[in-house]
């Protein structure tokens, strides 16, 4: 088969993966699935994940653990690293601190001298710089330090961390995205680079910018709670409920026959329902328990509400939508696994092949050296133009990452229907332009330009088609029918621009029984099993609270760049489908895989996690509701904790200790620990401050603020990630429409008078 006809988007990409954690393995898996040749470097005794199972079972006959097999299918393995191999790679992935990488003989500066086009991505808990760079940590303690744990759970009980190693997968997909973005820059005359990824920063991006919520809405620091309603018992199981907009709350009130819910203004916003939680549940509980899960979910669809059955490892593979779409496919090791979370119309994923035996490629001559050329430092995606129809959180998270790396992202809204996340979480009543104060909008829309166009008019359609005709990519996350209704389906746009990459991010996909269902990230977390393993053992499952929005967004950004590489090699654009549910199913794959192999359903374990041999939990300290998260991974760490506590029981000892002080004593003894903080105060973290994870910007309406960046230290040629604040509604109408669509000042006045463009929501 010729190169131009290669079916995979990343044909001929060479990757070295030097990893001993899920984040690195998942990064390599994403690249492998997209067609890259990934060579895994592991010690002679093999990667430790070959022996890891979440349920604690031991595979038969010394076989590799099924999670390892899932993460490493199709890779090759070597046990000896050489400069010749490094010089032949395009991308090197390393999971190590600076000191650990040095011990392995990995020095990114030396590698870039050896091979100037090389992209080196290092993944570590805190990044390679800063006061915490060598600090011990686990995902459990990183969630606590990010604020992700501190706002989840009933205040009468402990804070609740998210189960299922979600942060590891988020770090992995960020690493894969960053590697492809940097490689894109190299292919366009840029210089190779070292991308230093911090897992703390990747995990912090999974909380919804609560420090901006405090600033923009003048709200107090967020304290822990759970959504009301969220996961509720029905006649025969649990129903997952997720309501983001005020209209959805009104529709829910009608569905459950509780008109009194519409009479309390605070209830239109999720944050206002917590104080009414008992009153709400007393009224909906009898209604819910009289009906089956299937009946409630079906009724919810009639009301266009995001309701879902709760899934776990035993049930998710049998859901009719997933079966009809063929989401679960066969692994050669004898189990079913979720397919890669993207579908392309002109390219295909690599077939699922066996995972490697340790050192199975040691005797092979793997790669010839690449031609080396000194490029120019700069933003890797400079020159890319992306038309962005996305709204709420997942889609804007995708384009947020693309814009930070240099793409020109033009956000399309309308005055008839602005992005709902501008105001769905709460409103300021003391300002005229209240729609400009949405904190998630602020966090995920920096660097973008905003254009408003009424796509229900011929003029609006003409202008958007002119803009798309000059774009490299279009991305949207509407329900499947919306763009077709505007006459902007994939066939139309690819006929208009044959090199276009069109990325669609429907909740459940473009086909199947659930195609037209409404769904948000909490819906996916409920269906895919993430909520099932989050919460106290004797309590209801707890939704991770939308953390899978940015996870889905980063997957979509990765798929967009993979498709662009295919376009540049073949000249062919294509439709790329990235259903949110399939991104989340890849993250929870260990649940159905281990159920199939071992017959074990992973259950909620509170904060104790699913890492056999490790002890972790949150512990109350002295002070007003102060908690710390602690992981003990070995006998040596257990002995160190016992030495600190002296004769006291460690749990009792913690209650007498100041949280910040005892954390410092624990980490000094080599024990992973962190304060459990409100997400509102994460901006005070000294490690994040040192690395410049928050960059200051001044918004024309809201003033100065601190905004989140990609989870990488700035590489050479990038002095700051964020160049402009989030745009006000229609801020760049004149700039963009005159630059790309030939619109004159007179035209702009006419378009504004007709309501085709504008800068205020219609009716205000």
XYZ file of C-alpha atoms in Angstrom:
764
model
C 0.000 0.000 0.000
C 1.397 3.403 -0.914
C 1.935 6.065 1.723
C -0.854 8.236 0.314
C -3.288 5.347 0.696
C -2.290 4.531 4.272
C -5.492 3.981 6.236
C -4.284 5.291 9.582
C -3.943 9.015 10.275
C -0.487 8.776 11.878
C 1.183 6.468 9.369
C 5.000 6.462 9.770
C 5.057 8.372 13.063
C 7.728 6.921 15.356
C 7.290 7.041 19.125
C 9.420 5.847 22.027
C 7.461 5.305 25.241
C 9.475 5.106 28.454
C 6.739 4.781 31.036
C 5.828 3.044 34.275
C 2.385 4.603 34.824
C -1.040 4.705 33.211
C -0.584 8.255 31.901
C 2.381 7.320 29.707
C 0.855 4.026 28.613
C -2.427 5.714 27.624
C -0.523 8.395 25.706
C 1.244 5.632 23.790
C -2.031 3.767 23.260
C -3.707 6.812 21.680
C -0.770 7.223 19.291
C -0.685 3.475 18.522
C -4.400 3.383 17.763
C -3.946 6.267 15.331
C -1.253 4.357 13.436
C 2.026 5.359 15.058
C 4.793 2.802 15.548
C 5.211 2.878 19.332
C 8.188 1.139 20.901
C 7.903 0.602 24.636
C 11.099 0.742 26.683
C 10.803 -1.284 29.900
C 13.105 -2.929 32.427
C 14.118 -6.552 31.928
C 11.569 -7.664 34.531
C 8.844 -5.806 32.641
C 6.611 -2.800 33.252
C 4.994 -2.953 36.705
C 1.581 -2.539 35.064
C 1.993 -6.061 33.673
C 1.134 -7.205 37.218
C -1.465 -4.594 38.212
C -5.181 -5.358 38.539
C -7.694 -2.939 40.045
C -9.671 -5.765 41.671
C -6.583 -7.440 43.151
C -6.978 -10.691 41.169
C -3.958 -12.523 39.777
C -4.082 -13.509 36.079
C -3.805 -17.217 35.293
C -0.549 -18.803 34.082
C 1.524 -15.693 34.601
C -0.322 -13.792 31.856
C -0.076 -10.033 31.697
C -2.770 -8.115 33.554
C -5.684 -7.224 31.272
C -5.315 -3.456 31.827
C -1.705 -3.682 30.636
C -2.851 -5.621 27.597
C -5.513 -2.990 26.816
C -3.070 -0.096 27.169
C -0.233 -1.711 25.224
C -1.893 -3.641 22.404
C 0.040 -3.126 19.176
C 3.218 -1.726 20.693
C 6.695 -3.255 20.497
C 8.996 -3.776 23.486
C 12.696 -3.303 24.063
C 14.772 -3.348 27.249
C 17.881 -1.454 26.093
C 17.815 2.186 25.004
C 20.369 3.649 22.593
C 21.143 7.023 21.040
C 20.591 5.493 17.601
C 17.040 4.614 18.520
C 16.422 8.040 20.035
C 17.765 9.722 16.902
C 15.301 7.771 14.781
C 12.233 8.715 16.799
C 9.837 11.573 16.152
C 8.407 11.647 19.690
C 9.766 10.423 23.020
C 7.393 10.015 25.982
C 9.004 9.750 29.437
C 7.208 9.384 32.773
C 9.782 10.527 35.290
C 10.891 13.425 37.437
C 14.055 15.201 36.367
C 16.181 13.166 38.795
C 14.587 9.872 37.716
C 15.059 10.753 34.052
C 18.706 11.553 34.691
C 19.113 8.135 36.288
C 17.697 6.627 33.084
C 20.141 8.641 30.974
C 17.396 10.915 29.587
C 18.365 14.571 29.157
C 15.950 16.456 26.848
C 18.515 19.160 26.005
C 21.024 16.534 24.900
C 18.374 14.694 22.915
C 17.414 17.865 21.072
C 21.063 18.427 20.187
C 21.253 14.840 18.966
C 18.030 15.137 16.949
C 16.794 18.742 16.519
C 13.322 17.783 15.179
C 12.607 15.529 18.162
C 9.635 16.162 20.459
C 10.253 15.060 24.060
C 7.260 14.932 26.410
C 7.980 14.302 30.077
C 5.141 13.424 32.444
C 5.596 13.842 36.186
C 3.430 14.635 39.168
C 4.431 18.294 39.451
C 6.589 18.993 36.416
C 10.349 19.369 36.378
C 10.551 22.825 37.961
C 9.265 24.402 41.135
C 9.447 23.733 44.875
C 7.386 20.540 44.653
C 9.130 19.045 41.607
C 10.507 16.014 43.482
C 7.675 15.737 46.007
C 6.071 12.273 46.429
C 2.507 12.091 45.136
C -0.233 9.836 43.825
C -3.298 10.706 41.804
C -5.254 10.629 45.063
C -3.115 13.365 46.632
C -2.998 15.328 43.386
C -6.805 15.410 43.237
C -6.805 16.828 46.766
C -4.189 19.485 45.928
C -6.091 20.543 42.785
C -9.352 21.185 44.619
C -11.055 18.347 42.753
C -11.736 16.388 45.964
C -12.601 19.327 48.195
C -15.941 20.270 46.638
C -17.464 16.777 46.432
C -19.390 15.045 49.194
C -21.958 15.734 51.900
C -20.550 18.186 54.464
C -21.697 15.767 57.161
C -19.111 13.294 55.885
C -15.637 13.357 54.326
C -14.658 14.917 51.001
C -14.853 12.359 48.187
C -12.197 11.803 45.526
C -13.064 10.587 42.018
C -12.542 6.847 41.586
C -10.958 5.131 38.634
C -7.580 6.875 38.000
C -9.289 9.558 35.919
C -6.379 11.967 36.287
C -3.904 9.462 34.859
C -5.931 9.246 31.662
C -6.333 13.005 31.489
C -2.562 13.385 31.776
C -2.095 10.756 29.084
C -4.384 12.372 26.533
C -2.853 15.798 27.221
C 0.597 14.295 26.578
C -0.595 12.745 23.311
C -2.195 16.021 22.216
C 0.901 18.048 23.122
C 3.164 15.594 21.295
C 1.088 15.846 18.106
C 0.840 19.625 18.345
C 4.607 19.983 18.744
C 5.219 17.488 15.924
C 2.883 19.530 13.696
C 5.074 22.552 14.399
C 8.215 20.613 13.465
C 6.691 19.541 10.149
C 5.919 23.186 9.413
C 9.432 24.479 9.976
C 9.431 24.670 13.745
C 12.030 23.409 16.173
C 11.791 20.253 18.241
C 10.961 20.878 21.857
C 10.667 19.528 25.368
C 7.108 19.631 26.726
C 7.239 19.305 30.519
C 3.791 18.079 31.631
C 2.593 18.433 35.215
C -0.042 15.953 36.337
C -1.177 18.420 39.011
C -1.903 20.954 36.280
C -3.700 18.409 34.084
C -5.891 17.410 37.027
C -6.530 21.036 37.994
C -7.956 21.529 34.498
C -10.660 19.001 35.425
C -12.166 21.375 37.984
C -14.343 24.101 36.542
C -12.293 27.200 37.320
C -13.941 27.792 40.689
C -11.480 30.543 41.597
C -12.955 32.490 38.656
C -16.437 31.734 39.967
C -15.496 33.376 43.249
C -14.020 36.376 41.469
C -16.552 36.956 38.706
C -19.780 36.317 40.615
C -18.450 37.670 43.925
C -19.310 34.302 45.426
C -17.855 32.715 48.563
C -15.405 29.856 48.238
C -17.068 26.679 47.065
C -17.646 24.109 49.782
C -18.364 20.474 49.234
C -21.772 19.240 48.187
C -23.347 16.881 45.689
C -25.718 17.710 42.858
C -29.423 17.759 43.720
C -30.939 15.748 42.199
C -28.083 13.608 40.921
C -28.115 9.821 41.188
C -31.445 8.733 42.588
C -32.949 5.312 43.364
C -35.720 4.077 41.063
C -37.889 0.958 41.294
C -35.159 -1.346 39.965
C -31.857 0.553 40.130
C -30.360 4.022 39.887
C -31.098 6.869 37.478
C -28.439 9.453 36.739
C -29.755 13.000 36.467
C -27.823 15.997 35.174
C -29.341 19.431 34.661
C -27.257 22.370 33.517
C -29.752 24.976 32.329
C -32.665 26.670 34.033
C -35.023 25.403 31.325
C -34.031 21.837 32.097
C -35.001 22.394 35.726
C -38.420 23.671 34.673
C -38.879 20.656 32.402
C -37.808 18.307 35.187
C -40.378 19.872 37.515
C -43.059 19.144 34.931
C -41.856 15.567 34.417
C -41.896 14.644 38.110
C -45.188 16.522 38.620
C -43.789 18.996 41.157
C -44.857 22.489 40.028
C -43.704 23.888 43.365
C -40.120 23.488 42.089
C -40.729 26.383 39.686
C -41.719 28.773 42.467
C -38.254 29.023 44.087
C -35.876 31.130 41.923
C -32.710 29.674 43.512
C -33.565 26.228 42.175
C -32.940 27.204 38.553
C -29.209 27.008 39.301
C -27.539 23.830 40.532
C -25.620 25.731 43.176
C -28.896 26.925 44.728
C -30.470 23.476 45.127
C -28.160 22.189 47.849
C -29.947 24.118 50.603
C -33.231 22.568 49.442
C -31.884 19.036 49.052
C -34.115 17.315 51.614
C -37.211 19.169 50.409
C -36.492 18.223 46.784
C -35.769 14.561 47.513
C -38.840 14.140 49.702
C -40.938 15.153 46.695
C -39.242 13.221 43.929
C -38.466 10.007 45.828
C -41.983 8.485 45.695
C -42.304 9.377 42.011
C -38.913 7.788 41.207
C -39.519 4.587 43.178
C -42.803 3.910 41.401
C -41.048 3.700 38.023
C -38.294 1.600 36.510
C -35.001 3.051 35.318
C -35.996 2.413 31.693
C -39.339 4.151 32.143
C -37.784 7.228 33.722
C -35.022 7.507 31.127
C -37.513 7.135 28.269
C -39.786 9.783 29.770
C -36.779 12.050 30.252
C -36.055 11.931 26.535
C -39.548 13.259 25.788
C -38.702 16.246 27.980
C -35.201 16.558 26.389
C -33.580 15.918 29.774
C -30.148 14.290 30.270
C -31.188 11.211 32.222
C -29.302 7.924 32.053
C -29.084 4.428 33.500
C -26.179 3.962 35.880
C -23.552 1.656 34.422
C -20.811 -0.536 35.875
C -18.403 -3.196 34.689
C -21.117 -5.846 34.533
C -23.704 -3.826 32.611
C -22.062 -1.316 30.319
C -21.147 -3.739 27.519
C -24.800 -4.841 27.268
C -26.306 -1.380 26.713
C -28.226 -1.411 23.441
C -26.772 1.792 22.004
C -23.189 0.687 22.579
C -23.891 -2.771 21.140
C -25.552 -1.380 18.012
C -22.659 1.015 17.393
C -20.085 -1.748 17.893
C -18.243 0.200 20.568
C -16.750 -2.874 22.248
C -14.353 -4.886 20.094
C -12.218 -7.997 20.590
C -8.735 -7.891 22.032
C -6.524 -10.847 20.962
C -6.029 -11.685 24.654
C -9.639 -12.849 24.857
C -11.677 -9.934 26.182
C -13.709 -7.063 24.774
C -12.482 -3.502 25.013
C -13.777 -0.107 23.869
C -12.559 0.900 20.434
C -10.549 4.124 20.015
C -12.818 7.069 20.822
C -12.919 8.527 17.325
C -14.224 7.562 13.907
C -12.897 9.094 10.689
C -14.546 8.978 7.287
C -11.289 8.694 5.299
C -8.880 7.110 7.771
C -9.126 4.205 10.186
C -7.569 3.185 13.485
C -4.877 0.546 13.510
C -6.182 -2.989 14.103
C -6.030 -4.260 17.687
C -2.901 -6.412 17.892
C -1.399 -8.360 20.808
C 0.520 -6.575 23.515
C 4.271 -7.152 23.327
C 6.286 -9.718 25.207
C 9.069 -8.074 27.248
C 11.936 -7.273 24.889
C 10.280 -8.837 21.832
C 11.912 -6.306 19.505
C 15.359 -6.234 21.085
C 17.074 -7.947 18.151
C 15.407 -5.867 15.463
C 16.867 -2.896 13.665
C 13.983 -0.586 14.452
C 14.410 2.731 12.665
C 16.779 4.554 10.361
C 17.775 8.056 11.557
C 15.519 10.925 10.485
C 16.867 13.826 8.463
C 17.764 16.557 10.954
C 17.100 20.226 10.357
C 17.255 23.202 12.687
C 13.807 24.801 12.840
C 12.558 28.065 14.287
C 11.052 28.213 17.776
C 7.462 29.374 18.064
C 3.887 28.287 18.661
C 3.456 24.864 17.063
C -0.046 25.465 15.656
C 0.527 28.989 14.321
C -1.132 29.307 10.921
C -4.006 26.906 11.632
C -7.472 28.415 11.335
C -10.341 26.742 13.175
C -14.022 27.652 13.032
C -15.427 26.811 16.457
C -19.152 26.154 16.924
C -18.689 24.561 20.355
C -20.516 25.530 23.532
C -20.582 24.748 27.260
C -17.396 22.974 28.489
C -16.196 19.933 26.505
C -16.040 21.554 23.076
C -14.521 24.836 24.271
C -11.933 22.788 26.221
C -10.819 21.290 22.892
C -10.403 24.632 21.180
C -8.887 26.186 24.313
C -5.924 23.821 23.958
C -5.637 24.440 20.215
C -5.706 28.217 20.646
C -3.046 28.143 23.372
C -0.705 26.297 21.010
C -1.161 29.024 18.392
C -4.225 28.179 16.292
C -6.494 31.038 15.233
C -9.798 29.912 16.763
C -12.874 31.836 15.634
C -15.782 31.146 17.996
C -19.215 31.285 16.354
C -22.218 32.274 18.442
C -25.342 34.279 17.709
C -27.185 37.010 19.574
C -30.212 34.735 19.323
C -28.366 31.918 21.081
C -25.056 32.736 22.775
C -22.953 29.968 24.297
C -25.100 28.868 27.248
C -22.133 28.514 29.577
C -21.840 32.305 29.575
C -24.630 32.396 32.158
C -26.000 28.926 33.001
C -24.160 28.587 36.320
C -25.345 31.844 37.868
C -25.858 35.494 36.989
C -24.698 38.856 38.244
C -27.681 41.122 38.846
C -25.672 44.286 39.462
C -24.110 44.646 35.985
C -25.595 45.428 32.581
C -23.601 42.818 30.635
C -24.258 39.890 32.998
C -23.714 37.332 30.202
C -19.995 38.189 30.195
C -19.393 36.787 33.702
C -19.619 33.007 33.245
C -16.578 31.499 34.925
C -16.350 28.292 32.857
C -16.686 30.406 29.711
C -13.814 32.580 30.931
C -11.611 29.608 31.780
C -12.049 27.793 28.449
C -12.234 30.602 25.855
C -9.001 32.565 26.161
C -7.119 33.396 22.935
C -10.263 33.039 20.788
C -12.054 35.542 18.576
C -15.858 35.810 18.807
C -18.170 36.273 15.836
C -21.957 36.315 16.049
C -23.915 35.111 13.011
C -27.582 34.250 12.739
C -27.418 30.961 10.850
C -31.156 30.988 10.276
C -30.650 33.690 7.635
C -29.278 33.343 4.126
C -26.739 36.076 4.787
C -25.490 34.355 7.916
C -25.083 31.068 6.046
C -23.277 32.788 3.176
C -20.798 34.413 5.529
C -20.106 31.269 7.544
C -19.534 29.287 4.368
C -17.078 31.906 3.174
C -15.220 31.640 6.464
C -15.237 27.824 6.461
C -13.933 27.803 2.896
C -10.693 29.333 4.251
C -10.428 27.202 7.400
C -8.356 24.121 8.191
C -10.905 22.668 10.601
C -14.426 23.053 11.932
C -15.415 21.712 15.336
C -18.850 21.519 16.964
C -20.617 19.759 19.823
C -24.294 20.295 19.030
C -26.768 17.451 19.010
C -26.422 15.588 15.677
C -29.336 17.220 13.862
C -28.420 20.889 14.390
C -25.822 21.535 11.670
C -27.818 19.554 9.124
C -30.792 21.804 9.852
C -28.618 24.798 9.009
C -27.510 23.136 5.766
C -23.984 22.773 7.135
C -23.611 19.002 7.223
C -20.317 17.255 6.549
C -21.103 16.541 2.886
C -21.835 20.208 2.226
C -18.756 21.510 4.013
C -16.355 18.950 2.524
C -17.673 19.785 -0.947
C -17.053 23.443 -0.158
C -13.570 22.782 1.258
C -12.199 19.316 0.350
C -9.214 19.653 2.723
C -11.398 20.502 5.715
C -11.251 18.469 8.926
C -14.736 18.544 10.420
C -14.817 17.376 14.033
C -18.169 16.564 15.580
C -18.518 15.854 19.305
C -22.028 14.484 19.854
C -22.782 13.088 23.291
C -23.569 9.581 22.024
C -22.471 9.602 18.380
C -24.039 10.309 15.019
C -25.897 6.990 14.897
C -27.556 4.490 17.205
C -30.647 4.433 19.422
C -29.341 7.182 21.698
C -28.246 9.461 18.849
C -30.655 12.261 19.696
C -30.494 11.969 23.474
C -29.341 14.931 25.500
C -26.180 14.309 27.494
C -23.576 16.222 29.446
C -20.343 15.020 31.029
C -22.077 13.864 34.253
C -24.380 11.749 32.074
C -21.347 10.017 30.562
C -19.745 9.581 33.968
C -22.938 7.890 35.158
C -23.308 5.569 32.147
C -19.653 4.553 31.778
C -19.067 3.484 35.384
C -17.073 6.399 36.745
C -19.872 7.437 39.108
C -20.312 3.791 40.150
C -16.821 3.734 41.719
C -17.086 7.235 43.236
C -18.677 7.584 46.661
C -18.870 5.875 50.024
C -19.447 2.090 50.092
C -22.752 2.412 51.963
C -23.988 5.474 50.103
C -25.270 6.465 46.687
C -22.844 6.697 43.778
C -21.524 10.242 43.329
C -21.085 11.949 39.978
C -17.528 13.257 39.395
C -19.170 16.602 38.543
C -18.247 17.152 34.920
C -14.547 16.304 35.045
C -15.020 14.328 31.827
C -15.893 17.490 29.887
C -12.229 18.545 29.575
C -11.253 14.893 29.142
C -13.543 14.641 26.086
C -12.279 17.984 24.837
C -8.648 16.927 24.898
C -9.525 13.693 23.067
C -11.242 15.769 20.375
C -8.234 18.080 20.031
C -5.983 15.031 19.652
C -8.253 13.514 16.989
C -8.384 16.821 15.105
C -4.586 17.001 14.914
C -4.335 13.344 13.881
C -6.806 13.993 11.060
C -4.882 17.106 9.999
C -1.726 15.010 9.675
C -3.640 12.653 7.368
C -4.894 15.641 5.342
C -1.390 17.019 4.908
C -0.134 13.645 3.734
C -3.019 12.821 1.407
C -4.715 16.107 0.564
C -8.031 14.698 1.823
C -10.244 16.257 4.427
C -12.755 14.194 6.362
C -15.445 13.973 8.997
C -14.160 13.069 12.475
C -16.660 11.838 15.053
C -15.575 11.966 18.719
C -18.537 10.910 20.894
C -18.129 11.965 24.493
C -19.392 8.628 25.787
C -16.651 6.734 23.947
C -13.892 8.925 25.396
C -15.184 8.160 28.896
C -15.568 4.429 28.150
C -11.860 4.279 27.273
C -11.071 5.745 30.686
C -13.267 3.232 32.528
C -12.232 0.241 30.381
C -10.670 -1.593 33.327
C -14.158 -2.143 34.778
C -15.750 -4.247 31.997
C -12.411 -5.865 31.124
C -11.747 -7.112 34.660
C -15.384 -8.158 35.036
C -15.074 -10.280 31.895
C -11.749 -11.820 32.932
C -12.212 -12.179 36.700
C -15.978 -11.822 37.254
C -15.332 -8.943 39.651
C -17.386 -5.724 39.669
C -15.382 -2.784 40.975
C -17.395 -1.086 43.705
C -17.260 2.185 45.621
C -14.563 2.216 48.268
C -14.871 5.794 49.485
C -11.375 7.282 49.357
C -9.541 3.953 49.604
C -9.126 3.529 45.844
C -8.446 0.422 43.765
C -4.679 -0.009 44.038
C -3.952 -3.278 45.873
C -1.009 -2.929 48.235
C -1.621 0.773 48.828
C -3.472 2.382 51.734
C -5.077 5.732 51.102
C -7.775 7.849 52.704
C -8.684 11.367 53.792
C -8.143 12.185 57.461
C -9.631 14.899 59.637
C -7.120 17.317 61.130
C -7.358 20.032 63.774
C -9.306 23.105 62.695
C -12.667 23.793 61.135
C -13.348 20.928 58.724
C -9.680 20.560 57.703
C -8.736 17.328 55.925
C -5.663 15.807 54.340
C -5.244 13.063 51.745
C -2.528 10.469 52.438
C -1.285 7.446 50.488
C 0.993 4.782 51.970
C 2.515 2.671 49.199
C 5.008 0.453 50.995
C 6.129 -0.964 54.323
C 8.837 1.689 54.444
C 6.249 4.465 54.152
C 4.072 2.764 56.779
C 7.075 2.674 59.121
C 7.778 6.362 58.417
C 4.177 7.267 59.281
C 4.340 5.239 62.488
C 7.541 7.022 63.458
C 5.881 10.425 62.965
C 2.809 9.464 64.995
C 4.879 7.961 67.826
C 2.780 5.901 70.202
C -0.499 7.345 68.911
C -2.807 5.749 66.390
C -2.137 7.709 63.162
C -5.818 8.505 62.592
C -6.179 9.927 66.087
C -2.857 11.709 65.756
C -3.991 13.487 62.605
C -6.939 15.023 64.471
C -4.470 16.881 66.715
C -2.332 18.213 63.871
C -2.491 21.359 61.764
C -3.229 20.197 58.211
C -0.581 22.248 56.393
C 2.108 21.420 58.935
C 1.498 17.698 59.017
C 1.460 17.491 55.213
C 4.941 19.009 55.102
C 6.165 16.511 57.693
C 4.649 13.610 55.748
C 6.131 14.555 52.381
C 9.508 15.209 54.007
C 9.346 11.578 55.185
C 8.619 10.428 51.633
C 4.875 9.845 52.123
C 2.483 11.256 49.476
C 0.150 13.742 51.175
C -1.798 16.906 50.388
C -4.276 19.234 52.014
C -7.835 18.794 50.777
C -8.644 22.315 49.587
C -11.598 24.110 48.110
C -11.116 24.475 44.334
C -11.610 28.207 44.839
C -8.192 28.584 46.506
C -6.023 26.520 44.154
C -4.533 29.778 42.829
C -2.605 29.984 46.117
C -0.686 26.760 45.430
C 3.050 27.629 45.436
C 3.924 25.002 42.826
C 1.307 26.254 40.369
C 2.371 29.828 41.032
C 6.028 28.990 40.396
C 5.239 27.311 37.088
C 2.967 30.123 35.954
C -0.001 27.823 35.441
C -2.284 30.819 36.000
C -1.615 33.751 33.687
C -3.067 37.221 34.333
C -5.379 38.773 31.745
C -7.657 41.795 31.836
C -11.154 41.347 30.446
C -12.929 44.462 29.131
C -16.009 43.800 31.282
C -14.789 41.914 34.317
C -11.315 43.339 34.778
C -8.145 41.466 35.785
C -8.199 37.759 36.537
C -6.069 34.619 36.617
C -6.662 32.139 33.801
C -5.574 28.488 33.424
C -2.986 27.388 30.870
C -2.174 24.039 29.241
C -0.440 21.714 31.734
C 3.032 22.201 30.252
C 5.912 24.481 31.142
C 6.380 27.027 28.374
C 8.758 25.663 25.745
C 11.331 27.768 23.928
C 9.633 30.316 21.693
C 6.488 30.564 23.851
C 6.769 33.399 26.352
C 3.180 33.000 27.522
C 0.335 30.642 26.629
C -2.471 33.191 26.823
C -2.388 36.186 24.493
C -5.901 37.596 24.852
C -8.742 37.338 27.364
C -11.949 35.460 26.591
C -13.896 37.439 24.006
C -17.010 39.425 24.694
C -20.010 38.421 22.604
C -19.371 39.370 18.973
C -16.235 41.292 19.894
C -14.442 40.440 16.662
C -17.300 40.701 14.164
C -15.741 43.582 12.253
C -12.202 42.253 12.440
C -12.980 38.734 11.209
C -15.713 39.483 8.681
C -13.688 42.184 6.947
C -10.511 40.069 6.994
C -12.000 36.877 5.555
C -15.414 37.682 4.088
C -14.871 41.011 2.315
C -17.446 42.794 4.474
C -17.338 46.625 4.504
C -18.196 49.042 7.299
C -21.512 49.740 5.581
C -22.192 45.997 5.431
C -21.452 45.654 9.131
C -23.978 48.360 9.977
C -26.590 46.660 7.802
C -25.896 43.231 9.319
C -26.165 44.627 12.845
C -29.415 46.431 12.057
C -30.854 43.166 10.752
C -29.775 41.225 13.867
C -27.490 38.954 11.838
C -24.554 40.110 13.941
C -24.449 41.885 17.275
C -22.851 42.206 20.666
C -25.826 41.826 23.029
C -28.142 38.828 23.359
C -31.355 39.456 21.454
C -34.085 41.080 23.498
C -31.756 42.935 25.859
